[in-house]
Amino acid sequence: MNSDFLQQNVAKLPNTSDGLPSSCPLEPECVQLRFAPLLPRPSALNLAPMKTLLLLATTAATAIAAPPEPKFTAQDIDRAVKIGYGVAIADVDGDKLTDILLADARQIRWYKNPGKRGAEWPRYVIAEELTKNDNVCIAAQDIDGDGKCEVAIGAEWNPGDTEKSGAVFYLIPPADRTQKWEPVKFPSVEPTTHRMKWVKIGEKEWGLAVLPLHGRGNKNGEGESVRIAVYFKPINPRSEWFALTLSTGMHLTHNFNVNLGMLGNGLTIVGKEGRAVILINSERFDEINIATLTARIPKIIAAESSSGISEIRSGTLLKNPNKRTVNSGYGFGGNSRLSFDTTIEPMHGNSLVAYFTEGPLPNRRVLTDKLVQGHALACGDILGVGGDQIIVGWRGNVPPKEGDSVGLAVWTALDDNGEKWRETVIDKETACEDLALADLDGDGKLDIVAAGRATHNLRILWNDR
């Protein structure tokens, strides 16, 4: 992709008088459907013929079983992790098996999928000692369709230096991808590089979105706003990558989500002030001012805590009360969906929160406030029920304290309004710094990969449902 192409296609979406894009589907629907409370089952002896339909509907609803409890088998594939800053999932060598990549403190490693549970995962160091300070993040994605992933790295991690820290590398693979890869350092980046993801733009183009922790020159979260950069790979990856840089309107950010269910495709960036939104419409970007969104939907955008939000992911629940029958599985029958976002609040916080973008229930729901430095989050249907569950990981205090709680848990919605949730702790041995979901053994079930900071492990939790 060249700069002329981008200059022609990067444009503002049409705005309405209130500052939101005219295509933004934020207005509530005219009709909201919800369940009435279930009635006690009437006695069959007292039923009149006209009540038969009511009896059938009530019986069908009460016969629905709760979703099954998640079950996993743990396998540590590395017990020498220093910190385990970032986990990525992709096919590295083109054998059609999903491999695991890890950005550790001083090394970038990938672990070759052996094709079956319980077997050893050979590991290969593809880059090390890239900068004086630690690596901090990794992004892996097949962006050219050859069946093998491209890899980018964020490094030179020093959150106290908001002027000169931070580095971004693209790794050029050799023919034998088990050997060292060639690092290409980007000549100019925003300081305090912290998170990165490959983002699909249009049907074929990909960009590398890189988010710093602080704005340039910031002190105590004040000063210039954080600027997210989206880099585009040139034909020769050793040449300079064109960068589109956008202000977030925020001053201390932590992570971002690529899928934005409420507004369409885009990026949701979270940090101390709450959320900022950048839409991606085909090959055009439209930045939405955070203050406008805060005024329009304050419970969704504004942070409830002065310390903000550190993680965000999106999911859906299946929702159709009119088709709720025994044959609908575990109660999520029908084919309409209730979208939700889930966050960890405040920064590195103790609360797991769910936000709902439609329906009669309150928008914000705190699922737990017992996390000890929550630091990893994902949404996916690990139970195979048709709706997503929330997987959260917490790492304990940094540095560790005696008696710290660490681990991972699955949160499962017990109704299709997202009002009731069940917690299942699935791991108490991994001080979770980061996690990812993927079907690693081809059985159609999502497994979990988690990196442990204080516990120094890289663990697969095999899905046994």
CSV table of C-alpha atoms in Angstrom, one decimal, residues 73 80 111 126 173 187 213 216 247 266-267 340 461:
chain,number,residue,atom,x,y,z
A,73,THR,CA,-6.7,-30.1,31.5
A,80,ALA,CA,11.2,-20.9,32.1
A,111,TYR,CA,6.2,-23.0,19.9
A,126,ILE,CA,13.5,-16.1,16.6
A,173,PRO,CA,11.5,-14.7,8.4
A,187,PRO,CA,12.8,4.7,12.5
A,213,LEU,CA,0.9,3.8,27.3
A,216,ARG,CA,4.6,12.1,24.3
A,247,SER,CA,-5.0,11.2,18.5
A,266,GLY,CA,-13.2,-0.2,14.5
A,267,LEU,CA,-10.9,0.2,17.5
A,340,PHE,CA,-21.7,-6.8,25.3
A,461,LEU,CA,-5.7,-25.3,29.2
